[in-house]
């Protein structure tokens, strides 16, 4: 497992930095807008991924179908990250917002790697481990955002 995990570290994933995101002040209006945008982005791509999974998993009978499925899911992660990059974030949430973006960018690449299961099973195994780690991290990041919003009197919603 350590050998496989080290393989993926040889090809670093794209990352964004604080300079790449739009940071605003911590007003109630900005916090509320941020919460609405993040919820909308999450719901949009979660819905697209779920509908694609339902339609495609049963059809993924060969390596090419699996590769296309994983690439599509990877593209959804990329598109989600792009929308998050373009979302104004209150400075209070900038660090956790950045973590979410980088999690999605890494997940996008991981899903594409998983699509190459037959071509490179060791990298695919490492990608599977990274995906499991990222999924757990994503849950924690979203919970952190939700708690921060609630602590500042803004209802973040329950869609996450």
C-alpha positions as a printed NumPy array, in Angstrom:
array([[  0.   ,   0.   ,   0.   ],
       [  2.798,   2.458,   0.84 ],
       [  4.483,   1.621,  -2.459],
       [  1.266,   2.259,  -4.385],
       [  0.544,   5.48 ,  -2.498],
       [  4.05 ,   6.746,  -3.288],
       [  3.43 ,   6.246,  -6.993],
       [  0.728,   8.909,  -7.103],
       [  2.907,  11.368,  -5.221],
       [  5.383,  11.267,  -8.102],
       [  2.911,  13.194, -10.26 ],
       [  1.623,  16.107,  -8.184],
       [ -1.949,  17.22 ,  -8.573],
       [ -2.892,  20.758,  -9.538],
       [ -3.412,  23.031,  -6.547],
       [ -4.581,  26.555,  -5.984],
       [ -3.292,  28.989,  -3.377],
       [ -4.832,  31.848,  -1.416],
       [ -3.811,  34.211,  -4.22 ],
       [ -6.074,  32.266,  -6.604],
       [ -9.328,  32.731,  -4.678],
       [-11.576,  35.759,  -4.209],
       [-11.539,  36.705,  -0.515],
       [-14.127,  39.133,   0.875],
       [-14.999,  40.551,   4.277],
       [-16.856,  38.582,   6.95 ],
       [-20.203,  40.343,   6.724],
       [-23.438,  38.46 ,   7.26 ],
       [-24.363,  39.196,   3.652],
       [-21.096,  37.718,   2.329],
       [-21.373,  34.683,   4.586],
       [-24.954,  34.11 ,   3.46 ],
       [-24.05 ,  34.515,  -0.223],
       [-21.145,  32.12 ,   0.204],
       [-23.355,  29.519,   1.867],
       [-25.925,  29.751,  -0.916],
       [-23.273,  29.439,  -3.634],
       [-21.505,  26.472,  -2.064],
       [-24.814,  24.694,  -1.488],
       [-25.864,  25.361,  -5.085],
       [-22.536,  24.135,  -6.503],
       [-22.583,  21.033,  -4.334],
       [-26.182,  20.202,  -5.225],
       [-25.585,  20.788,  -8.943],
       [-22.623,  18.448,  -9.265],
       [-23.888,  15.893,  -6.782],
       [-27.095,  15.63 ,  -8.82 ],
       [-25.172,  15.318, -12.073],
       [-22.892,  12.631, -10.61 ],
       [-25.792,  10.663,  -9.158],
       [-27.784,  10.692, -12.374],
       [-24.693,   9.699, -14.357],
       [-23.885,   6.876, -11.947],
       [-27.38 ,   5.47 , -12.166],
       [-27.322,   5.551, -15.957],
       [-23.736,   4.427, -16.439],
       [-22.705,   1.888, -13.829],
       [-25.014,  -0.763, -15.24 ],
       [-23.615,  -0.031, -18.703],
       [-19.947,  -0.096, -17.641],
       [-19.298,  -3.633, -18.835],
       [-15.858,  -3.107, -20.326],
       [-12.693,  -1.134, -19.623],
       [-13.613,   1.621, -22.076],
       [-16.969,   2.217, -20.381],
       [-15.311,   2.311, -16.96 ],
       [-12.687,   4.733, -18.211],
       [-15.345,   7.049, -19.68 ],
       [-17.379,   6.868, -16.474],
       [-14.394,   7.755, -14.278],
       [-13.272,  10.549, -16.591],
       [-16.761,  12.026, -16.519],
       [-16.86 ,  11.949, -12.715],
       [-13.367,  13.469, -12.698],
       [-14.572,  16.251, -14.973],
       [-17.454,  16.954, -12.587],
       [-14.942,  17.384,  -9.76 ],
       [-12.893,  19.755, -11.957],
       [-15.922,  21.825, -12.905],
       [-17.003,  22.015,  -9.285],
       [-13.527,  23.2  ,  -8.273],
       [-13.58 ,  25.857, -11.016],
       [-16.885,  27.224,  -9.74 ],
       [-15.557,  27.253,  -6.184],
       [-12.466,  29.152,  -7.325],
       [-14.754,  31.795,  -8.85 ],
       [-16.871,  32.059,  -5.68 ],
       [-16.244,  34.963,  -3.319],
       [-15.328,  33.574,   0.089],
       [-15.364,  35.44 ,   3.405],
       [-11.862,  35.573,   4.904],
       [-13.104,  33.555,   7.89 ],
       [-13.62 ,  30.584,   5.554],
       [-10.784,  31.14 ,   3.08 ],
       [ -8.506,  28.401,   4.404],
       [-11.191,  25.713,   4.546],
       [-12.56 ,  26.85 ,   1.157],
       [ -9.074,  26.43 ,  -0.302],
       [ -8.902,  22.931,   1.207],
       [-12.192,  22.03 ,  -0.466],
       [-11.016,  23.277,  -3.858],
       [ -7.728,  21.378,  -3.64 ],
       [ -9.567,  18.266,  -2.467],
       [-11.78 ,  18.442,  -5.571],
       [ -8.844,  19.09 ,  -7.903],
       [ -7.035,  16.062,  -6.526],
       [-10.215,  13.959,  -6.685],
       [-10.637,  14.935, -10.336],
       [ -7.208,  13.541, -11.189],
       [ -7.737,  10.489,  -8.998],
       [-10.956,   9.594, -10.812],
       [ -9.214,   9.845, -14.167],
       [ -6.45 ,   7.576, -12.859],
       [ -9.05 ,   5.075, -11.646],
       [-10.343,   4.907, -15.207],
       [ -7.025,   3.402, -16.267],
       [ -7.455,   0.334, -14.09 ],
       [ -6.535,  -2.142, -16.814],
       [ -3.589,  -0.09 , -18.106],
       [ -1.999,   0.658, -14.741],
       [ -3.518,  -1.324, -11.869],
       [ -0.936,  -0.174,  -9.295],
       [ -1.642,   3.511,  -9.943],
       [ -5.364,   2.726,  -9.917],
       [ -5.004,   1.024,  -6.525],
       [ -3.164,   4.063,  -5.179],
       [ -5.863,   6.297,  -6.647],
       [ -8.533,   4.252,  -4.901],
       [ -6.776,   4.813,  -1.562],
       [ -6.491,   8.539,  -2.283],
       [-10.161,   8.711,  -3.245],
       [-11.154,   7.107,   0.06 ],
       [ -8.963,   9.614,   1.936],
       [-10.367,  12.558,  -0.044],
       [-13.967,  11.487,   0.505],
       [-13.4  ,  11.419,   4.252],
       [-11.577,  14.772,   4.141],
       [-14.379,  16.314,   2.061],
       [-16.922,  15.342,   4.721],
       [-14.796,  16.995,   7.402],
       [-14.252,  20.141,   5.327],
       [-17.965,  20.541,   4.612],
       [-18.793,  19.981,   8.278],
       [-16.219,  22.618,   9.224],
       [-17.796,  25.097,   6.789],
       [-21.257,  24.318,   8.148],
       [-20.159,  24.764,  11.773],
       [-18.383,  28.038,  11.017],
       [-21.445,  29.383,   9.223],
       [-23.766,  28.368,  12.046],
       [-21.421,  29.852,  14.661],
       [-21.74 ,  33.153,  12.787],
       [-25.521,  33.036,  12.662],
       [-25.866,  31.92 ,   9.053],
       [-27.919,  28.842,   8.189],
       [-25.77 ,  26.855,   5.805],
       [-28.539,  24.44 ,   4.89 ],
       [-28.67 ,  20.696,   5.064],
       [-27.905,  19.842,   1.445],
       [-24.304,  18.876,   2.133]])
